CSV table of C-alpha atoms in Angstrom, one decimal:
chain,number,residue,atom,x,y,z
A,1,UNK,CA,-13.2,34.1,-24.2
A,2,UNK,CA,-12.7,32.3,-27.5
A,3,UNK,CA,-9.4,30.9,-26.2
A,4,UNK,CA,-11.0,29.2,-23.2
A,5,UNK,CA,-13.8,28.0,-25.4
A,6,UNK,CA,-11.3,26.5,-27.7
A,7,UNK,CA,-9.6,24.7,-24.8
A,8,UNK,CA,-12.9,23.4,-23.6
A,9,UNK,CA,-13.5,22.0,-27.1
A,10,UNK,CA,-10.2,20.3,-27.1
A,11,UNK,CA,-10.9,18.9,-23.6
A,12,UNK,CA,-14.3,17.6,-24.6
A,13,UNK,CA,-12.9,16.0,-27.6
A,14,UNK,CA,-10.2,14.2,-25.5
A,15,UNK,CA,-12.9,13.1,-23.0
A,16,UNK,CA,-15.0,11.7,-25.8
A,17,UNK,CA,-11.9,10.0,-27.2
A,18,UNK,CA,-11.1,8.5,-23.7
A,19,UNK,CA,-14.7,7.3,-23.1
A,20,UNK,CA,-14.7,5.8,-26.6
A,21,UNK,CA,-11.9,3.4,-25.6
A,22,UNK,CA,-14.5,1.6,-23.5
A,23,UNK,CA,-16.1,0.4,-26.8
A,24,UNK,CA,-13.4,-2.3,-26.7
A,25,UNK,CA,-14.9,-5.4,-24.9
A,26,UNK,CA,-11.8,-6.2,-23.0
A,27,UNK,CA,-11.1,-2.6,-21.9
A,28,UNK,CA,-14.7,-2.3,-20.7
A,29,UNK,CA,-14.6,-5.5,-18.7
A,30,UNK,CA,-11.4,-4.3,-17.0
A,31,UNK,CA,-12.9,-0.9,-16.3
A,32,UNK,CA,-16.0,-2.5,-14.8
A,33,UNK,CA,-14.0,-4.5,-12.4
A,34,UNK,CA,-11.9,-1.5,-11.5
A,35,UNK,CA,-15.1,0.6,-10.9
A,36,UNK,CA,-16.6,-2.1,-8.7
A,37,UNK,CA,-13.5,-2.1,-6.4
A,38,UNK,CA,-13.0,1.7,-6.2
A,39,UNK,CA,-15.7,3.1,-4.1
A,40,UNK,CA,-14.4,6.7,-3.5
A,41,UNK,CA,-16.7,9.7,-3.7
A,42,UNK,CA,-14.1,12.3,-2.8
A,43,UNK,CA,-11.0,13.6,-4.6
A,44,UNK,CA,-8.0,11.3,-5.0
A,45,UNK,CA,-4.3,11.3,-5.7
A,46,UNK,CA,-3.0,8.7,-8.2
A,47,UNK,CA,0.6,7.6,-7.7
A,48,UNK,CA,2.1,7.1,-11.2
A,49,UNK,CA,5.4,5.4,-12.1
A,50,UNK,CA,5.3,5.2,-15.8
A,51,UNK,CA,5.1,1.4,-15.9
A,52,UNK,CA,2.1,-0.3,-17.5
A,53,UNK,CA,0.3,-0.9,-14.2
A,54,UNK,CA,0.3,2.8,-13.2
A,55,UNK,CA,-0.5,4.0,-16.8
A,56,UNK,CA,-3.5,1.7,-16.8
A,57,UNK,CA,-4.4,3.0,-13.3
A,58,UNK,CA,-4.1,6.6,-14.7
A,59,UNK,CA,-6.5,5.8,-17.6
A,60,UNK,CA,-9.0,3.9,-15.5
A,61,UNK,CA,-9.1,6.6,-12.8
A,62,UNK,CA,-9.4,9.3,-15.5
A,63,UNK,CA,-12.5,7.5,-16.9
A,64,UNK,CA,-13.8,7.1,-13.3
A,65,UNK,CA,-13.4,10.7,-12.6
A,66,UNK,CA,-15.2,11.7,-15.8
A,67,UNK,CA,-18.1,9.4,-15.0
A,68,UNK,CA,-18.3,10.5,-11.3
A,69,UNK,CA,-17.0,14.0,-11.8
A,70,UNK,CA,-14.3,13.6,-9.2
A,71,UNK,CA,-11.2,15.8,-8.8
A,72,UNK,CA,-8.1,13.7,-9.4
A,73,UNK,CA,-4.4,14.7,-9.0
A,74,UNK,CA,-1.6,12.7,-10.6
A,75,UNK,CA,1.8,12.6,-9.1
A,76,UNK,CA,5.0,10.8,-10.2
A,77,UNK,CA,8.0,10.7,-7.8
A,78,UNK,CA,11.4,11.0,-9.5
A,79,UNK,CA,13.7,9.2,-7.1
A,80,UNK,CA,16.8,10.4,-9.1
A,81,UNK,CA,18.3,7.0,-8.5
A,82,UNK,CA,19.0,6.4,-12.2
A,83,UNK,CA,20.8,8.8,-14.5
A,84,UNK,CA,17.9,9.2,-16.9
A,85,UNK,CA,15.1,9.1,-14.4
A,86,UNK,CA,14.2,12.8,-14.9
A,87,UNK,CA,14.0,12.4,-18.7
A,88,UNK,CA,11.8,9.4,-18.2
A,89,UNK,CA,9.6,11.3,-15.7
A,90,UNK,CA,9.2,14.2,-18.2
A,91,UNK,CA,8.3,11.8,-21.1
A,92,UNK,CA,5.6,10.2,-19.0
A,93,UNK,CA,4.3,13.6,-18.2
A,94,UNK,CA,4.2,14.5,-21.9
A,95,UNK,CA,2.5,11.2,-22.8
A,96,UNK,CA,-0.3,11.7,-20.3
A,97,UNK,CA,-0.8,15.3,-21.3
A,98,UNK,CA,-2.2,14.1,-24.6
A,99,UNK,CA,-4.9,12.4,-22.7
A,100,UNK,CA,-5.7,15.6,-20.6
A,101,UNK,CA,-4.1,14.0,-17.6
A,102,UNK,CA,-2.0,16.5,-15.8
A,103,UNK,CA,0.9,14.8,-14.2
A,104,UNK,CA,3.0,16.6,-11.5
A,105,UNK,CA,6.6,15.5,-10.8
A,106,UNK,CA,7.8,15.3,-7.2
A,107,UNK,CA,11.6,15.0,-6.9
A,108,UNK,CA,13.5,13.2,-4.1
A,109,UNK,CA,16.4,15.6,-3.5
A,110,UNK,CA,19.4,15.0,-1.4
A,111,UNK,CA,21.7,12.0,-0.9
A,112,UNK,CA,20.5,8.5,-1.6
A,113,UNK,CA,21.1,5.3,0.5
A,114,UNK,CA,23.6,2.7,-0.3
A,115,UNK,CA,21.7,-0.3,1.2
A,116,UNK,CA,18.0,-1.3,1.3
A,117,UNK,CA,17.4,1.1,-1.6
A,118,UNK,CA,14.0,-0.3,-2.5
A,119,UNK,CA,12.3,-0.1,0.8
A,120,UNK,CA,13.8,3.3,1.7
A,121,UNK,CA,12.6,4.6,-1.7
A,122,UNK,CA,9.2,3.3,-1.1
A,123,UNK,CA,9.0,5.1,2.2
A,124,UNK,CA,10.3,8.3,0.7
A,125,UNK,CA,7.7,7.9,-2.1
A,126,UNK,CA,4.9,7.6,0.4
A,127,UNK,CA,6.1,10.5,2.5
A,128,UNK,CA,6.2,12.8,-0.6
A,129,UNK,CA,2.7,11.7,-1.6
A,130,UNK,CA,1.3,12.0,1.8
A,131,UNK,CA,2.7,15.5,2.2
A,132,UNK,CA,0.9,16.5,-1.1
A,133,UNK,CA,-2.3,14.8,0.1
A,134,UNK,CA,-2.2,16.8,3.3
A,135,UNK,CA,-1.6,20.0,1.4
A,136,UNK,CA,-4.6,19.5,-0.8
A,137,UNK,CA,-6.7,18.0,2.1
A,138,UNK,CA,-7.1,14.8,0.1
A,139,UNK,CA,-7.6,11.6,2.0
A,140,UNK,CA,-7.2,8.9,-0.7
A,141,UNK,CA,-4.1,7.8,-2.6
A,142,UNK,CA,-4.5,5.2,-5.3
A,143,UNK,CA,-1.7,2.8,-5.9
A,144,UNK,CA,-1.0,0.4,-8.8
A,145,UNK,CA,-0.5,-2.9,-7.1
A,146,UNK,CA,-2.2,-5.8,-8.9
A,147,UNK,CA,-2.9,-9.5,-8.5
A,148,UNK,CA,0.6,-10.5,-9.6
A,149,UNK,CA,2.0,-8.2,-6.8
A,150,UNK,CA,-0.3,-10.0,-4.3
A,151,UNK,CA,1.1,-13.4,-5.3
A,152,UNK,CA,4.7,-12.2,-5.4
A,153,UNK,CA,4.4,-10.6,-1.9
A,154,UNK,CA,2.9,-13.8,-0.6
A,155,UNK,CA,5.8,-15.9,-1.7
A,156,UNK,CA,8.4,-13.3,-0.7
A,157,UNK,CA,6.9,-13.3,2.8
A,158,UNK,CA,6.8,-17.1,3.0
A,159,UNK,CA,10.5,-17.1,2.2
A,160,UNK,CA,11.1,-14.5,4.9
A,161,UNK,CA,9.3,-16.6,7.6
A,162,UNK,CA,6.5,-14.1,8.0
A,163,UNK,CA,3.4,-14.7,10.2
A,164,UNK,CA,-0.1,-14.7,8.9
A,165,UNK,CA,-0.3,-10.9,9.0
A,166,UNK,CA,2.7,-10.5,6.8
A,167,UNK,CA,1.5,-13.1,4.3
A,168,UNK,CA,-1.7,-11.2,3.6
A,169,UNK,CA,-0.2,-7.8,4.0
A,170,UNK,CA,-1.4,-6.4,0.6
A,171,UNK,CA,-4.9,-5.0,1.3
A,172,UNK,CA,-7.3,-3.2,-0.9
A,173,UNK,CA,-7.2,-0.4,1.6
A,174,UNK,CA,-4.7,0.5,4.4
A,175,UNK,CA,-4.5,3.5,6.6
A,176,UNK,CA,-1.1,5.3,6.7
A,177,UNK,CA,-0.8,8.4,8.9
A,178,UNK,CA,-3.4,10.7,7.6
A,179,UNK,CA,-4.5,9.0,4.4
A,180,UNK,CA,-6.0,5.8,2.9
A,181,UNK,CA,-3.8,3.9,0.6
A,182,UNK,CA,-6.2,2.3,-1.9
A,183,UNK,CA,-5.3,-0.5,-4.3
A,184,UNK,CA,-8.2,-0.8,-6.8
A,185,UNK,CA,-6.2,-3.0,-9.2
A,186,UNK,CA,-5.7,-5.8,-6.7
A,187,UNK,CA,-8.0,-8.2,-8.5
A,188,UNK,CA,-6.7,-7.4,-12.0
A,189,UNK,CA,-3.7,-9.3,-13.4
A,190,UNK,CA,-0.7,-7.8,-15.1
A,191,UNK,CA,-1.6,-8.9,-18.6
A,192,UNK,CA,-4.9,-7.0,-18.4
A,193,UNK,CA,-3.0,-3.8,-17.3
A,194,UNK,CA,-0.4,-4.2,-20.1
A,195,UNK,CA,-3.3,-4.6,-22.5
A,196,UNK,CA,-5.0,-1.4,-21.3
A,197,UNK,CA,-1.7,0.5,-21.3
A,198,UNK,CA,-0.8,-0.5,-24.8
A,199,UNK,CA,-4.4,-0.1,-26.1
A,200,UNK,CA,-4.8,3.4,-24.7
A,201,UNK,CA,-1.3,5.0,-24.6
A,202,UNK,CA,0.6,2.8,-27.2
A,203,UNK,CA,3.6,2.6,-24.8
A,204,UNK,CA,5.0,2.6,-21.4
A,205,UNK,CA,8.4,2.6,-19.6
A,206,UNK,CA,10.1,-0.5,-18.5
A,207,UNK,CA,11.8,-0.2,-15.2
A,208,UNK,CA,15.2,-1.8,-15.6
A,209,UNK,CA,15.4,-2.8,-11.9
A,210,UNK,CA,12.4,-5.2,-12.7
A,211,UNK,CA,14.7,-7.3,-14.9
A,212,UNK,CA,17.6,-7.4,-12.5
A,213,UNK,CA,17.8,-10.8,-10.9
A,214,UNK,CA,19.6,-9.6,-7.8
A,215,UNK,CA,16.3,-8.6,-6.5
A,216,UNK,CA,14.4,-11.4,-4.7
A,217,UNK,CA,11.2,-10.2,-6.3
A,218,UNK,CA,12.4,-11.1,-9.8
A,219,UNK,CA,13.4,-14.6,-8.7
A,220,UNK,CA,10.0,-15.1,-7.1
A,221,UNK,CA,8.3,-13.7,-10.3
A,222,UNK,CA,10.1,-16.2,-12.4
A,223,UNK,CA,9.3,-19.0,-9.9
A,224,UNK,CA,5.5,-18.1,-10.2
A,225,UNK,CA,5.8,-18.1,-14.0
A,226,UNK,CA,7.4,-21.6,-13.8
A,227,UNK,CA,4.5,-22.8,-11.6
A,228,UNK,CA,2.0,-21.3,-14.0
A,229,UNK,CA,3.5,-23.1,-17.0
A,230,UNK,CA,3.2,-26.4,-15.0
A,231,UNK,CA,-0.5,-25.7,-14.5
A,232,UNK,CA,-0.7,-23.9,-11.2
A,233,UNK,CA,-4.2,-22.4,-11.0
A,234,UNK,CA,-3.8,-18.8,-9.9
A,235,UNK,CA,-7.5,-18.6,-9.0
A,236,UNK,CA,-6.9,-21.4,-6.4
A,237,UNK,CA,-3.9,-19.4,-5.0
A,238,UNK,CA,-6.1,-16.3,-4.8
A,239,UNK,CA,-8.7,-18.4,-2.7
A,240,UNK,CA,-5.9,-19.5,-0.4
A,241,UNK,CA,-4.9,-16.0,0.2
A,242,UNK,CA,-8.4,-14.9,0.7
A,243,UNK,CA,-8.9,-17.7,3.3
A,244,UNK,CA,-5.9,-16.6,5.2
A,245,UNK,CA,-7.2,-13.1,5.1
A,246,UNK,CA,-10.4,-14.2,6.8
A,247,UNK,CA,-8.3,-15.9,9.5
A,248,UNK,CA,-6.3,-12.7,9.9
A,249,UNK,CA,-9.5,-10.6,10.2
A,250,UNK,CA,-10.6,-13.0,12.9
A,251,UNK,CA,-7.3,-12.4,14.9
A,252,UNK,CA,-7.8,-8.6,14.3
A,253,UNK,CA,-11.2,-8.8,15.9
A,254,UNK,CA,-9.8,-10.3,19.1
A,255,UNK,CA,-7.0,-7.9,19.2
A,256,UNK,CA,-9.4,-5.0,18.9
A,257,UNK,CA,-11.5,-6.5,21.7
A,258,UNK,CA,-8.5,-7.1,23.9
A,259,UNK,CA,-7.3,-3.5,23.5
A,260,UNK,CA,-10.8,-2.1,24.3
A,261,UNK,CA,-11.3,-4.2,27.4
A,262,UNK,CA,-7.8,-4.6,28.9
A,263,UNK,CA,-5.8,-1.6,27.9
A,264,UNK,CA,-6.4,1.8,29.5
A,265,UNK,CA,-4.7,5.0,28.7
A,266,UNK,CA,-4.5,7.1,31.9
A,267,UNK,CA,-5.3,10.8,32.0
A,268,UNK,CA,-1.7,11.3,33.1
A,269,UNK,CA,0.1,11.9,29.9
A,270,UNK,CA,1.2,8.9,27.9
A,271,UNK,CA,0.7,6.4,30.7
A,272,UNK,CA,-1.2,3.2,30.1
A,273,UNK,CA,-2.2,0.1,32.1
A,274,UNK,CA,-2.5,-3.4,30.9
A,275,UNK,CA,-4.8,-5.5,33.0
A,276,UNK,CA,-3.9,-9.1,33.9
A,277,UNK,CA,-6.5,-10.3,31.4
A,278,UNK,CA,-4.6,-8.6,28.6
A,279,UNK,CA,-2.3,-11.6,28.7
A,280,UNK,CA,-5.0,-14.3,28.9
A,281,UNK,CA,-5.4,-14.7,25.1
A,282,UNK,CA,-3.6,-16.8,22.5
A,283,UNK,CA,0.0,-15.9,21.8
A,284,UNK,CA,-0.8,-14.3,18.5
A,285,UNK,CA,-3.5,-12.0,19.9
A,286,UNK,CA,-1.2,-11.0,22.9
A,287,UNK,CA,1.7,-10.4,20.5
A,288,UNK,CA,-0.3,-8.2,18.2
A,289,UNK,CA,-2.1,-6.3,21.0
A,290,UNK,CA,1.2,-5.6,22.7
A,291,UNK,CA,2.8,-4.4,19.5
A,292,UNK,CA,-0.1,-2.1,19.1
A,293,UNK,CA,0.3,-0.7,22.6
A,294,UNK,CA,3.9,0.1,22.0
A,295,UNK,CA,3.0,1.8,18.8
A,296,UNK,CA,0.3,3.9,20.4
A,297,UNK,CA,2.4,4.9,23.5
A,298,UNK,CA,5.8,5.1,21.7
A,299,UNK,CA,4.1,7.1,18.9
A,300,UNK,CA,6.0,5.3,16.2
A,301,UNK,CA,4.7,4.4,12.8
A,302,UNK,CA,6.8,1.3,12.4
A,303,UNK,CA,6.3,-1.6,14.9
A,304,UNK,CA,9.1,-2.9,17.0
A,305,UNK,CA,10.9,-6.0,15.7
A,306,UNK,CA,9.0,-9.2,16.5
A,307,UNK,CA,11.9,-11.0,18.2
A,308,UNK,CA,12.3,-8.2,20.7
A,309,UNK,CA,8.6,-8.2,21.5
A,310,UNK,CA,8.7,-12.0,22.0
A,311,UNK,CA,11.5,-11.6,24.5
A,312,UNK,CA,9.6,-9.0,26.5
A,313,UNK,CA,6.4,-11.1,26.6
A,314,UNK,CA,8.5,-14.0,27.9
A,315,UNK,CA,9.8,-11.7,30.7
A,316,UNK,CA,6.3,-10.5,31.5
A,317,UNK,CA,5.3,-14.2,31.9
A,318,UNK,CA,8.1,-15.2,34.1
A,319,UNK,CA,9.4,-12.3,36.1
A,320,UNK,CA,7.5,-10.8,39.0
A,321,UNK,CA,9.0,-7.3,39.0
A,322,UNK,CA,11.0,-5.6,36.3
A,323,UNK,CA,11.5,-2.3,34.4
A,324,UNK,CA,12.6,-2.3,30.6
A,325,UNK,CA,12.6,0.0,27.7
A,326,UNK,CA,11.5,-0.8,24.2
A,327,UNK,CA,10.3,1.1,21.1
A,328,UNK,CA,10.4,4.5,22.9
A,329,UNK,CA,8.4,3.0,25.9
A,330,UNK,CA,9.2,2.1,29.5
A,331,UNK,CA,7.5,-1.1,30.5
A,332,UNK,CA,7.2,-2.0,34.2
A,333,UNK,CA,5.4,-4.6,36.3
A,334,UNK,CA,3.7,-3.6,39.5
A,335,UNK,CA,1.7,-6.3,41.3
A,336,UNK,CA,-0.4,-8.0,38.5
A,337,UNK,CA,-0.4,-4.9,36.3
A,338,UNK,CA,1.8,-3.9,33.5
A,339,UNK,CA,2.4,-0.1,33.1
A,340,UNK,CA,3.6,1.2,29.8
A,341,UNK,CA,4.7,4.9,29.5
A,342,UNK,CA,6.5,7.0,27.0
A,343,UNK,CA,10.2,7.2,27.4
A,344,UNK,CA,11.1,10.8,28.3
């Protein structure tokens, strides 16, 4: 009995110590913004990396969970891509333990890719986290993306020739398979997060790949710094992105409407009909609606490449009869109707 009582006292002490951190004006302001953007009422998983962003996220979520008495689970994915990644993971675990944050380490076992390492790692990280979320029946995963990431993504996408959807792709909340990915730090800038991290934990781990200029992101980061030093107003840039987001929402609305009115899934398994009106919208609405159809019927998480879809839409416009396959789907034209069915 006395042992658990002792543990409880230690825990209460730690909780008081954590809540006392909000006596700092800047920390409180940052927490208030965080709390306003995070509206979850059920248990969450926090994705931790050890960098300042995710340590700040851990602290802010911990406070949130104490105030709202929420159950929070913290996970760090050790990708084993660098020699000392496991040692680092353990040191983050140890650091957080002092703040009664119980960090679990997930390990990516097996062989690692040679190419496209960053995006494959990201996918693997999500897969491992989603698996845990399903196991604990948790619907929300919190990620540490912040305002600077939003700007960086925006410029990276511009350089890639992305459409509107890609430019505004970093959302406060996105659905991915069974969970919601939530980004409660999206309106907080890096400096604020570094401040919280230093103020609360006294340290964090710098990811060496962040400094490596062979990654496009670092070039873009330095470019934005340059713009900043020449007087670029980041608040204006944020407005630009927000305006584009509104335009994107507008297109989403028409896509949804198009799918509701002109796309019918038949009772016969995995067969769908696209009415003639499906194609009587603007190009962008048709493009997105069609991409969505292929995802639904082909049962794939990733959309088909845009170029391939444009080709098919061209054929639909011009040819009277045809039969093609794309994205695990068979697409054929009969009279004025397009039939899409799952490839067997």
